[in-house]
Amino acid sequence: MDTKSRILETALALYNEQGIQSVTSRHIAAEMGISPGNLHYHFRHTDDIIVALYEALSAQMDALVFEMERIENARPEALLDFAEHTFPVVFKYRFIFLHFPEIGLRVPSVKKQYTELVKRRQKEFLSFFKAWQEKGIFRKDVPPQILQTLVTQIFLAGDYWLSHNELTARLKGKEAARAYRQVFAGLFWPYLTEKGRKKFSR
Amino acid sequence: MDTKSRILETALALYNEQGIQSVTSRHIAAEMGISPGNLHYHFRHTDDIIVALYEALSAQMDALVFEMERIENARPEALLDFAEHTFPVVFKYRFIFLHFPEIGLRVPSVKKQYTELVKRRQKEFLSFFKAWQEKGIFRKDVPPQILQTLVTQIFLAGDYWLSHNELTARLKGKEAARAYRQVFAGLFWPYLTEKGRKKFSR
DNA sequence: AATTGATTAGTACATTTGTTCTAAATCGAA
DNA sequence: TTCGATTTAGAACAAATGTACTAATCAATT
């Protein structure tokens, strides 16, 4: 594998283990057994490594959304499946989710990109719910602003389940996935109609 | 005011503005117009300042919980009021909520204290819900594990609404409080009985 | 007034960090 | 094989950081 990719790989491992604060370009180079000069030949600035890793995460998330939209999406399980598919990606790039505010301060462009992404996603999710209402899967007697809070709740869970787990039960791998899948399910289960609930339970 | 308190005050302001990474003991001292030596006379290690600020937050949160338990707590609004009372405290010490993982890495004792706090609080909340079920305010047909996810959802919202707001709508003061009060309300509104819902709406 | 302890300023030092620079080594095409 | 470009190592530098140290100042008590 070429050096540039190895730098990204090593940096990801170190950032995930130790956070971004205590991992320096020298540490990454030492871990790989290359010189600092060589590392900075491939990435002029240390922050460029973080940007590259964020872009990799972003691309993988986009791919998942694309996949979700490609297949049938007019089922409540679609959203749950999507959430579940994101778990390994979130875990792979966990330092980004755990240390996002620090990253945002160091690399403002990342913060800006992310806020724009969230805006788009929120609209998408809201339109999912409305489509489900049309199909009689979702309750129609839910006021719009309540539906809006549901979107917020989903984003809170999606972005911070990892941080929460880190500070509480510290579940590992499959167990964590099961627990937080349940949390997601619990979020919109109350809003399903009888019909939707039948489709949903399995 | 004595120097020690002024250090804490200045550090809090700077941490809230700029995060913990870029704020050094020298910055704090310079901001106050005192010498670095003087600052380190009052706080041997820079991290001691963070510990002191965390303890202040912790004490204020404890006071709120104590207050909630002192007055009538067998009402769903009690929890909502509690959430609302925490908003200004969360905002005052916002750097702790925004940068908790970084703080946890720098000062492991803070992380340890917090995880223990969360465990206690989770049990308290769960017993609230069970009490409400006994009183016919909360639905009884909710399986225990779903009730458990509700607790998780509440903690996710309580700990990360600030981070979420920072990355999305960036609502200010009262507006943020109103929006996230709504999110909290939306969380357990679906679990209220008819009776509970009547008591709740106001 | 003298003394003692607390507070403060200012300097100094070792370490770390990001980055640059120079020169060597390696590689690929002609 | 040669030659130019790419890649690499290693040294060097300036800036920043935590914190220790020394001496001065201040405040209160005897």
Tab-separated table of C-alpha atoms (C1' of nucleotides) in Angstrom:
chain	number	residue	atom	x	y	z
A	1	MET	CA	0.000	0.000	0.000
A	2	ASP	CA	1.240	3.512	-0.737
A	3	THR	CA	2.518	5.751	2.010
A	4	LYS	CA	-0.321	8.237	1.801
A	5	SER	CA	-2.915	5.561	2.487
A	6	ARG	CA	-0.829	4.096	5.267
A	7	ILE	CA	-0.613	7.501	6.920
A	8	LEU	CA	-4.392	7.780	6.881
A	9	GLU	CA	-4.790	4.282	8.225
A	10	THR	CA	-2.310	4.812	11.042
A	11	ALA	CA	-3.679	8.233	11.909
A	12	LEU	CA	-7.204	6.825	12.091
A	13	ALA	CA	-6.086	4.097	14.479
A	14	LEU	CA	-4.230	6.532	16.718
A	15	TYR	CA	-6.989	9.143	16.715
A	16	ASN	CA	-9.529	6.494	17.618
A	17	GLU	CA	-7.356	5.244	20.449
A	18	GLN	CA	-6.146	8.507	21.932
A	19	GLY	CA	-8.236	11.366	20.586
A	20	ILE	CA	-6.889	14.166	18.443
A	21	GLN	CA	-5.308	16.256	21.149
A	22	SER	CA	-2.411	14.032	22.081
A	23	VAL	CA	-1.708	12.553	18.650
A	24	THR	CA	0.851	14.575	16.722
A	25	SER	CA	2.284	14.201	13.247
A	26	ARG	CA	5.466	12.919	14.878
A	27	HIS	CA	3.539	10.197	16.703
A	28	ILE	CA	1.913	9.051	13.509
A	29	ALA	CA	5.237	8.988	11.678
A	30	ALA	CA	6.948	7.133	14.526
A	31	GLU	CA	4.147	4.572	14.689
A	32	MET	CA	4.635	3.893	10.974
A	33	GLY	CA	8.409	3.935	11.172
A	34	ILE	CA	8.795	6.817	8.718
A	35	SER	CA	10.343	10.227	9.232
A	36	PRO	CA	8.366	13.358	10.111
A	37	GLY	CA	9.703	14.920	6.939
A	38	ASN	CA	8.238	12.143	4.872
A	39	LEU	CA	4.836	12.483	6.518
A	40	HIS	CA	4.784	16.211	5.839
A	41	TYR	CA	5.756	15.573	2.266
A	42	HIS	CA	2.442	13.756	1.799
A	43	PHE	CA	0.382	16.004	4.072
A	44	ARG	CA	1.718	19.534	4.297
A	45	HIS	CA	-0.371	20.267	7.374
A	46	THR	CA	-1.346	17.808	10.082
A	47	ASP	CA	-4.940	19.009	9.845
A	48	ASP	CA	-5.035	17.875	6.221
A	49	ILE	CA	-5.010	14.321	7.545
A	50	ILE	CA	-8.124	15.015	9.591
A	51	VAL	CA	-9.826	16.570	6.587
A	52	ALA	CA	-9.016	13.524	4.461
A	53	LEU	CA	-10.425	11.192	7.111
A	54	TYR	CA	-13.578	13.258	7.426
A	55	GLU	CA	-14.047	13.135	3.682
A	56	ALA	CA	-13.686	9.365	3.731
A	57	LEU	CA	-16.364	9.121	6.410
A	58	SER	CA	-18.579	11.499	4.498
A	59	ALA	CA	-18.271	9.457	1.315
A	60	GLN	CA	-19.155	6.220	3.094
A	61	MET	CA	-22.201	7.792	4.717
A	62	ASP	CA	-23.339	9.185	1.386
A	63	ALA	CA	-23.043	5.709	-0.113
A	64	LEU	CA	-25.312	4.339	2.620
A	65	VAL	CA	-27.930	7.023	2.053
A	66	PHE	CA	-27.796	6.394	-1.677
A	67	GLU	CA	-28.311	2.688	-1.032
A	68	MET	CA	-31.242	3.386	1.271
A	69	GLU	CA	-32.907	5.539	-1.360
A	70	ARG	CA	-32.204	3.059	-4.133
A	71	ILE	CA	-34.040	0.184	-2.507
A	72	GLU	CA	-37.548	0.398	-1.187
A	73	ASN	CA	-37.692	3.159	1.361
A	74	ALA	CA	-41.389	3.357	2.135
A	75	ARG	CA	-41.005	1.021	5.072
A	76	PRO	CA	-40.222	2.029	8.631
A	77	GLU	CA	-37.654	-0.753	8.767
A	78	ALA	CA	-35.715	1.018	6.022
A	79	LEU	CA	-34.752	3.752	8.439
A	80	LEU	CA	-33.865	1.254	11.110
A	81	ASP	CA	-31.789	-0.751	8.670
A	82	PHE	CA	-30.069	2.419	7.614
A	83	ALA	CA	-29.254	3.247	11.214
A	84	GLU	CA	-27.877	-0.234	11.681
A	85	HIS	CA	-25.743	0.000	8.561
A	86	THR	CA	-24.233	3.228	9.847
A	87	PHE	CA	-23.074	1.622	13.105
A	88	PRO	CA	-19.893	0.037	11.697
A	89	VAL	CA	-19.034	3.233	9.843
A	90	VAL	CA	-19.561	5.348	12.948
A	91	PHE	CA	-17.395	2.926	14.858
A	92	LYS	CA	-14.668	2.913	12.234
A	93	TYR	CA	-14.404	6.708	12.329
A	94	ARG	CA	-15.379	6.993	15.958
A	95	PHE	CA	-12.880	9.712	16.824
A	96	ILE	CA	-14.795	12.077	14.558
A	97	PHE	CA	-18.027	11.485	16.428
A	98	LEU	CA	-16.399	11.569	19.840
A	99	HIS	CA	-14.288	14.641	19.244
A	100	PHE	CA	-16.311	16.593	16.746
A	101	PRO	CA	-16.269	19.946	18.572
A	102	GLU	CA	-12.486	19.871	18.828
A	103	ILE	CA	-12.200	18.984	15.171
A	104	GLY	CA	-14.626	21.732	14.248
A	105	LEU	CA	-12.464	24.254	16.084
A	106	ARG	CA	-9.263	23.050	14.449
A	107	VAL	CA	-10.708	22.656	10.977
A	108	PRO	CA	-13.647	25.009	10.413
A	109	SER	CA	-14.269	23.647	6.914
A	110	VAL	CA	-15.248	20.286	8.420
A	111	LYS	CA	-17.760	21.948	10.698
A	112	LYS	CA	-19.237	23.906	7.827
A	113	GLN	CA	-19.591	20.835	5.610
A	114	TYR	CA	-21.221	18.891	8.404
A	115	THR	CA	-23.830	21.535	9.233
A	116	GLU	CA	-24.855	21.620	5.601
A	117	LEU	CA	-25.089	17.844	5.500
A	118	VAL	CA	-27.329	17.815	8.567
A	119	LYS	CA	-29.695	20.348	7.021
A	120	ARG	CA	-30.146	18.179	3.947
A	121	ARG	CA	-30.629	15.005	5.952
A	122	GLN	CA	-33.224	16.578	8.209
A	123	LYS	CA	-35.357	17.452	5.234
A	124	GLU	CA	-34.978	13.962	3.816
A	125	PHE	CA	-36.075	12.355	7.059
A	126	LEU	CA	-39.045	14.656	7.410
A	127	SER	CA	-40.203	13.725	3.927
A	128	PHE	CA	-39.871	10.036	4.797
A	129	PHE	CA	-42.234	10.489	7.696
A	130	LYS	CA	-44.715	12.395	5.565
A	131	ALA	CA	-44.632	9.668	2.934
A	132	TRP	CA	-45.335	7.085	5.619
A	133	GLN	CA	-48.235	9.153	6.855
A	134	GLU	CA	-49.669	9.108	3.351
A	135	LYS	CA	-49.348	5.335	3.245
A	136	GLY	CA	-51.092	4.888	6.595
A	137	ILE	CA	-48.011	3.534	8.332
A	138	PHE	CA	-47.452	6.607	10.450
A	139	ARG	CA	-50.085	8.266	12.611
A	140	LYS	CA	-51.582	11.325	10.981
A	141	ASP	CA	-52.707	13.016	14.184
A	142	VAL	CA	-49.161	14.064	15.019
A	143	PRO	CA	-48.661	17.833	14.816
A	144	PRO	CA	-45.838	18.928	12.474
A	145	GLN	CA	-43.738	20.399	15.268
A	146	ILE	CA	-43.839	17.086	17.115
A	147	LEU	CA	-42.679	15.351	13.950
A	148	GLN	CA	-39.880	17.876	13.843
A	149	THR	CA	-38.806	16.956	17.373
A	150	LEU	CA	-38.737	13.322	16.296
A	151	VAL	CA	-36.230	14.224	13.620
A	152	THR	CA	-34.123	16.005	16.215
A	153	GLN	CA	-34.324	12.998	18.514
A	154	ILE	CA	-33.162	10.714	15.736
A	155	PHE	CA	-30.190	12.943	14.992
A	156	LEU	CA	-29.282	13.184	18.644
A	157	ALA	CA	-29.290	9.394	18.891
A	158	GLY	CA	-27.474	8.920	15.571
A	159	ASP	CA	-24.694	11.362	16.334
A	160	TYR	CA	-24.185	10.723	20.009
A	161	TRP	CA	-25.037	7.100	20.767
A	162	LEU	CA	-21.334	6.373	20.605
A	163	SER	CA	-20.432	9.096	23.097
A	164	HIS	CA	-23.245	7.998	25.352
A	165	ASN	CA	-22.132	4.380	25.240
A	166	GLU	CA	-18.572	5.404	25.990
A	167	LEU	CA	-19.741	7.084	29.212
A	168	THR	CA	-22.265	4.514	30.370
A	169	ALA	CA	-22.512	0.810	29.646
A	170	ARG	CA	-19.498	0.700	27.299
A	171	LEU	CA	-21.079	-2.094	25.296
A	172	LYS	CA	-18.907	-3.677	22.633
A	173	GLY	CA	-19.583	-4.364	18.975
A	174	LYS	CA	-22.708	-6.416	18.377
A	175	GLU	CA	-24.081	-5.726	21.826
A	176	ALA	CA	-23.833	-1.987	21.369
A	177	ALA	CA	-25.476	-2.289	17.961
A	178	ARG	CA	-28.373	-4.256	19.420
A	179	ALA	CA	-28.901	-1.847	22.294
A	180	TYR	CA	-28.897	1.290	20.173
A	181	ARG	CA	-30.964	-0.288	17.416
A	182	GLN	CA	-33.518	-0.739	20.184
A	183	VAL	CA	-33.181	2.933	21.135
A	184	PHE	CA	-33.848	3.942	17.546
A	185	ALA	CA	-36.799	1.595	17.293
A	186	GLY	CA	-38.179	2.942	20.565
A	187	LEU	CA	-38.033	6.446	19.131
A	188	PHE	CA	-40.598	6.049	16.393
A	189	TRP	CA	-42.456	2.986	17.556
A	190	PRO	CA	-44.989	5.216	19.387
A	191	TYR	CA	-45.800	6.992	16.139
A	192	LEU	CA	-46.673	3.903	14.106
A	193	THR	CA	-50.271	3.072	13.278
A	194	GLU	CA	-51.707	-0.404	13.898
A	195	LYS	CA	-50.969	-1.214	10.288
A	196	GLY	CA	-47.472	0.179	10.534
A	197	ARG	CA	-46.849	-1.649	13.770
A	198	LYS	CA	-47.777	-4.963	12.183
A	199	LYS	CA	-45.403	-4.362	9.294
A	200	PHE	CA	-42.799	-3.239	11.738
A	201	SER	CA	-42.730	-6.056	14.261
A	202	ARG	CA	-40.526	-8.934	13.290
B	1	MET	CA	-13.231	38.931	44.526
B	2	ASP	CA	-10.230	36.798	45.376
B	3	THR	CA	-7.779	35.736	42.725
B	4	LYS	CA	-8.675	32.059	42.846
B	5	SER	CA	-12.321	32.780	42.014
B	6	ARG	CA	-11.319	35.229	39.308
B	7	ILE	CA	-9.135	32.569	37.710
B	8	LEU	CA	-12.057	30.164	37.611
B	9	GLU	CA	-14.338	32.826	36.193
B	10	THR	CA	-11.876	33.848	33.478
B	11	ALA	CA	-11.018	30.253	32.608
B	12	LEU	CA	-14.702	29.393	32.272
B	13	ALA	CA	-15.261	32.301	29.897
B	14	LEU	CA	-12.247	31.390	27.763
B	15	TYR	CA	-13.013	27.671	27.687
B	16	ASN	CA	-16.585	28.396	26.660
B	17	GLU	CA	-15.401	30.694	23.893
B	18	GLN	CA	-12.492	28.733	22.515
B	19	GLY	CA	-12.621	25.169	23.807
B	20	ILE	CA	-9.990	23.644	26.034
B	21	GLN	CA	-7.373	22.858	23.433
B	22	SER	CA	-6.258	26.362	22.571
B	23	VAL	CA	-6.670	27.933	26.004
B	24	THR	CA	-3.491	27.713	28.073
B	25	SER	CA	-2.657	28.818	31.594
B	26	ARG	CA	-0.724	31.702	30.070
B	27	HIS	CA	-3.790	32.851	28.136
B	28	ILE	CA	-5.907	32.829	31.248
B	29	ALA	CA	-3.295	34.766	33.205
B	30	ALA	CA	-2.842	37.287	30.402
B	31	GLU	CA	-6.599	37.784	30.094
B	32	MET	CA	-6.743	38.594	33.821
B	33	GLY	CA	-3.629	40.719	33.797
B	34	ILE	CA	-1.763	38.544	36.280
B	35	SER	CA	1.489	36.648	35.891
B	36	PRO	CA	1.697	32.955	34.961
B	37	GLY	CA	3.553	32.397	38.216
B	38	ASN	CA	0.662	33.805	40.177
B	39	LEU	CA	-1.833	31.598	38.410
B	40	HIS	CA	0.213	28.512	39.122
B	41	TYR	CA	0.495	29.548	42.719
B	42	HIS	CA	-3.279	29.132	43.014
B	43	PHE	CA	-3.561	26.130	40.702
B	44	ARG	CA	-0.459	23.983	40.602
B	45	HIS	CA	-1.594	22.242	37.435
B	46	THR	CA	-3.672	23.735	34.660
B	47	ASP	CA	-5.935	20.684	34.762
B	48	ASP	CA	-6.808	21.508	38.365
B	49	ILE	CA	-8.779	24.458	37.001
B	50	ILE	CA	-10.849	22.130	34.844
B	51	VAL	CA	-11.466	19.837	37.797
B	52	ALA	CA	-12.633	22.770	39.919
B	53	LEU	CA	-15.014	23.918	37.181
B	54	TYR	CA	-16.410	20.420	36.768
B	55	GLU	CA	-16.993	20.208	40.503
B	56	ALA	CA	-18.853	23.510	40.422
B	57	LEU	CA	-21.097	22.218	37.639
B	58	SER	CA	-21.621	18.971	39.494
B	59	ALA	CA	-22.656	20.776	42.654
B	60	GLN	CA	-25.160	22.945	40.821
B	61	MET	CA	-26.690	19.946	39.099
B	62	ASP	CA	-26.954	18.108	42.399
B	63	ALA	CA	-28.758	21.088	43.872
B	64	LEU	CA	-31.289	20.963	41.033
B	65	VAL	CA	-31.916	17.263	41.539
B	66	PHE	CA	-32.300	17.809	45.266
B	67	GLU	CA	-34.812	20.558	44.570
B	68	MET	CA	-36.744	18.331	42.172
B	69	GLU	CA	-36.972	15.589	44.762
B	70	ARG	CA	-37.902	18.006	47.526
B	71	ILE	CA	-40.989	19.318	45.809
B	72	GLU	CA	-43.693	17.152	44.371
B	73	ASN	CA	-42.127	14.829	41.852
B	74	ALA	CA	-45.011	12.579	40.985
B	75	ARG	CA	-45.910	14.747	38.028
B	76	PRO	CA	-44.570	14.410	34.500
B	77	GLU	CA	-44.057	18.145	34.440
B	78	ALA	CA	-41.546	17.779	37.256
B	79	LEU	CA	-39.117	16.117	34.905
B	80	LEU	CA	-39.760	18.685	32.238
B	81	ASP	CA	-39.276	21.512	34.715
B	82	PHE	CA	-36.086	19.878	35.874
B	83	ALA	CA	-34.832	19.702	32.301
B	84	GLU	CA	-35.678	23.350	31.862
B	85	HIS	CA	-33.889	24.336	35.046
B	86	THR	CA	-30.771	22.569	33.847
B	87	PHE	CA	-30.624	24.581	30.621
B	88	PRO	CA	-28.974	27.682	32.112
B	89	VAL	CA	-26.512	25.531	34.044
B	90	VAL	CA	-25.621	23.528	30.943
B	91	PHE	CA	-25.166	26.777	29.086
B	92	LYS	CA	-23.044	28.326	31.813
B	93	TYR	CA	-20.644	25.373	31.770
B	94	ARG	CA	-21.136	24.609	28.111
B	95	PHE	CA	-17.488	23.828	27.357
B	96	ILE	CA	-17.803	20.767	29.595
B	97	PHE	CA	-20.734	19.431	27.592
B	98	LEU	CA	-19.219	20.327	24.256
B	99	HIS	CA	-15.753	18.995	24.960
B	100	PHE	CA	-16.399	16.229	27.418
B	101	PRO	CA	-14.386	13.509	25.635
B	102	GLU	CA	-11.309	15.734	25.507
B	103	ILE	CA	-11.721	16.596	29.168
B	104	GLY	CA	-12.166	12.943	30.032
B	105	LEU	CA	-8.884	12.139	28.313
B	106	ARG	CA	-6.989	14.930	30.046
B	107	VAL	CA	-8.539	14.398	33.463
B	108	PRO	CA	-9.612	10.773	33.948
B	109	SER	CA	-11.040	11.494	37.399
B	110	VAL	CA	-13.704	13.704	35.806
B	111	LYS	CA	-14.733	10.940	33.451
B	112	LYS	CA	-14.935	8.461	36.300
B	113	GLN	CA	-17.055	10.750	38.460
B	114	TYR	CA	-19.403	11.446	35.591
B	115	THR	CA	-20.000	7.811	34.698
B	116	GLU	CA	-20.939	7.102	38.301
B	117	LEU	CA	-23.273	10.072	38.338
B	118	VAL	CA	-25.023	8.848	35.202
B	119	LYS	CA	-25.572	5.411	36.676
B	120	ARG	CA	-27.272	6.895	39.722
B	121	ARG	CA	-29.417	9.245	37.656
B	122	GLN	CA	-30.556	6.481	35.325
B	123	LYS	CA	-31.916	4.518	38.238
B	124	GLU	CA	-33.650	7.583	39.627
B	125	PHE	CA	-35.360	8.310	36.329
B	126	LEU	CA	-36.459	4.734	35.888
B	127	SER	CA	-38.060	4.782	39.331
B	128	PHE	CA	-39.874	8.008	38.423
B	129	PHE	CA	-41.444	6.316	35.443
B	130	LYS	CA	-42.454	3.310	37.483
B	131	ALA	CA	-44.039	5.557	40.102
B	132	TRP	CA	-45.994	7.314	37.350
B	133	GLN	CA	-47.143	3.970	36.040
B	134	GLU	CA	-48.489	3.136	39.497
B	135	LYS	CA	-50.374	6.421	39.566
B	136	GLY	CA	-51.928	5.832	36.159
B	137	ILE	CA	-50.131	8.723	34.530
B	138	PHE	CA	-47.826	6.569	32.466
B	139	ARG	CA	-48.960	3.737	30.222
B	140	LYS	CA	-48.504	0.338	31.825
B	141	ASP	CA	-48.365	-1.651	28.588
B	142	VAL	CA	-44.824	-0.483	27.908
B	143	PRO	CA	-42.279	-3.306	28.143
B	144	PRO	CA	-39.443	-2.628	30.614
B	145	GLN	CA	-36.783	-2.574	27.925
B	146	ILE	CA	-38.690	0.120	26.037
B	147	LEU	CA	-38.850	2.139	29.228
B	148	GLN	CA	-35.097	1.662	29.459
B	149	THR	CA	-34.631	3.082	25.963
B	150	LEU	CA	-36.683	6.091	27.021
B	151	VAL	CA	-34.192	6.750	29.801
B	152	THR	CA	-31.358	6.513	27.284
B	153	GLN	CA	-33.176	8.895	24.952
B	154	ILE	CA	-33.606	11.409	27.743
B	155	PHE	CA	-29.926	11.260	28.613
B	156	LEU	CA	-28.929	11.621	24.990
B	157	ALA	CA	-31.072	14.725	24.709
B	158	GLY	CA	-29.972	16.115	28.080
B	159	ASP	CA	-26.270	15.708	27.437
B	160	TYR	CA	-26.099	16.580	23.782
B	161	TRP	CA	-28.835	19.060	22.962
B	162	LEU	CA	-26.213	21.773	23.253
B	163	SER	CA	-23.831	20.081	20.820
B	164	HIS	CA	-26.696	19.412	18.455
B	165	ASN	CA	-27.850	23.017	18.570
B	166	GLU	CA	-24.316	24.204	17.966
B	167	LEU	CA	-24.195	22.201	14.727
B	168	THR	CA	-27.696	22.891	13.455
B	169	ALA	CA	-30.030	25.773	14.117
B	170	ARG	CA	-27.691	27.562	16.576
B	171	LEU	CA	-30.659	28.925	18.487
B	172	LYS	CA	-29.878	31.444	21.199
B	173	GLY	CA	-30.951	31.566	24.839
B	174	LYS	CA	-34.704	31.457	25.280
B	175	GLU	CA	-35.311	30.144	21.790
B	176	ALA	CA	-33.003	27.209	22.320
B	177	ALA	CA	-34.638	26.486	25.660
B	178	ARG	CA	-38.088	26.479	24.063
B	179	ALA	CA	-37.035	24.211	21.196
B	180	TYR	CA	-35.330	21.625	23.361
B	181	ARG	CA	-38.018	21.702	26.023
B	182	GLN	CA	-40.264	20.641	23.165
B	183	VAL	CA	-37.873	17.842	22.263
B	184	PHE	CA	-37.970	16.597	25.841
B	185	ALA	CA	-41.731	16.841	25.970
B	186	GLY	CA	-41.975	14.976	22.665
B	187	LEU	CA	-39.925	12.171	24.144
B	188	PHE	CA	-42.336	11.008	26.777
B	189	TRP	CA	-45.571	12.489	25.513
B	190	PRO	CA	-46.333	9.239	23.629
B	191	TYR	CA	-46.077	7.269	26.852
B	192	LEU	CA	-48.613	9.270	28.802
B	193	THR	CA	-52.077	7.875	29.516
B	194	GLU	CA	-55.203	9.914	28.785
B	195	LYS	CA	-55.191	10.947	32.412
B	196	GLY	CA	-51.507	11.796	32.324
B	197	ARG	CA	-51.934	13.713	29.097
B	198	LYS	CA	-54.635	15.882	30.616
B	199	LYS	CA	-52.449	16.695	33.604
B	200	PHE	CA	-49.585	17.308	31.255
B	201	SER	CA	-51.078	19.743	28.753
B	202	ARG	CA	-51.011	23.306	29.901
C	1	DA	C1'	8.055	48.633	64.213
C	2	DA	C1'	9.301	44.069	63.261
C	3	DT	C1'	8.266	39.672	61.761
C	4	DT	C1'	6.012	36.193	59.469
C	5	DG	C1'	3.197	34.187	56.000
C	6	DA	C1'	0.620	34.844	51.815
C	7	DT	C1'	0.577	36.646	47.344
C	8	DT	C1'	2.534	38.292	43.109
C	9	DA	C1'	5.771	39.233	39.103
C	10	DG	C1'	9.119	37.846	36.237
C	11	DT	C1'	12.466	34.839	34.542
C	12	DA	C1'	14.159	30.511	33.166
C	13	DC	C1'	14.170	25.792	31.403
C	14	DA	C1'	13.100	21.509	29.396
C	15	DT	C1'	9.888	19.547	26.197
C	16	DT	C1'	6.974	19.333	22.493
C	17	DT	C1'	5.142	20.605	18.116
C	18	DG	C1'	4.467	21.970	13.291
C	19	DT	C1'	6.951	22.763	9.641
C	20	DT	C1'	10.953	23.683	6.592
C	21	DC	C1'	15.256	22.582	4.475
C	22	DT	C1'	18.879	19.835	2.456
C	23	DA	C1'	20.612	16.007	0.782
C	24	DA	C1'	20.372	11.259	-0.077
C	25	DA	C1'	18.017	7.294	-1.995
C	26	DT	C1'	14.805	5.189	-4.994
C	27	DC	C1'	12.205	4.617	-9.040
C	28	DG	C1'	10.675	4.861	-13.882
C	29	DA	C1'	11.061	5.939	-18.408
C	30	DA	C1'	14.063	6.815	-22.398
D	1	DT	C1'	22.383	2.917	-18.197
D	2	DT	C1'	21.260	7.452	-17.508
D	3	DC	C1'	18.643	11.128	-16.082
D	4	DG	C1'	14.891	13.454	-14.081
D	5	DA	C1'	11.257	13.175	-10.859
D	6	DT	C1'	9.486	11.287	-6.727
D	7	DT	C1'	10.081	9.848	-2.249
D	8	DT	C1'	12.488	9.585	2.018
D	9	DA	C1'	15.464	10.613	6.211
D	10	DG	C1'	17.157	13.550	9.351
D	11	DA	C1'	18.504	17.788	11.102
D	12	DA	C1'	17.154	22.353	12.295
D	13	DC	C1'	14.186	26.245	13.914
D	14	DA	C1'	10.878	29.070	15.955
D	15	DA	C1'	7.010	29.175	18.791
D	16	DA	C1'	4.420	27.612	22.569
D	17	DT	C1'	3.627	25.277	26.903
D	18	DG	C1'	3.710	23.655	31.726
D	19	DT	C1'	5.776	24.605	35.608
D	20	DA	C1'	9.628	25.597	38.837
D	21	DC	C1'	12.326	29.096	40.990
D	22	DT	C1'	13.619	33.555	42.981
D	23	DA	C1'	12.825	37.709	44.655
D	24	DA	C1'	9.839	41.377	45.664
D	25	DT	C1'	5.617	43.178	47.771
D	26	DC	C1'	1.749	43.138	50.754
D	27	DA	C1'	-1.087	42.276	54.917
D	28	DA	C1'	-1.821	41.170	59.383
D	29	DT	C1'	-0.260	40.203	63.997
D	30	DT	C1'	2.617	40.756	67.828
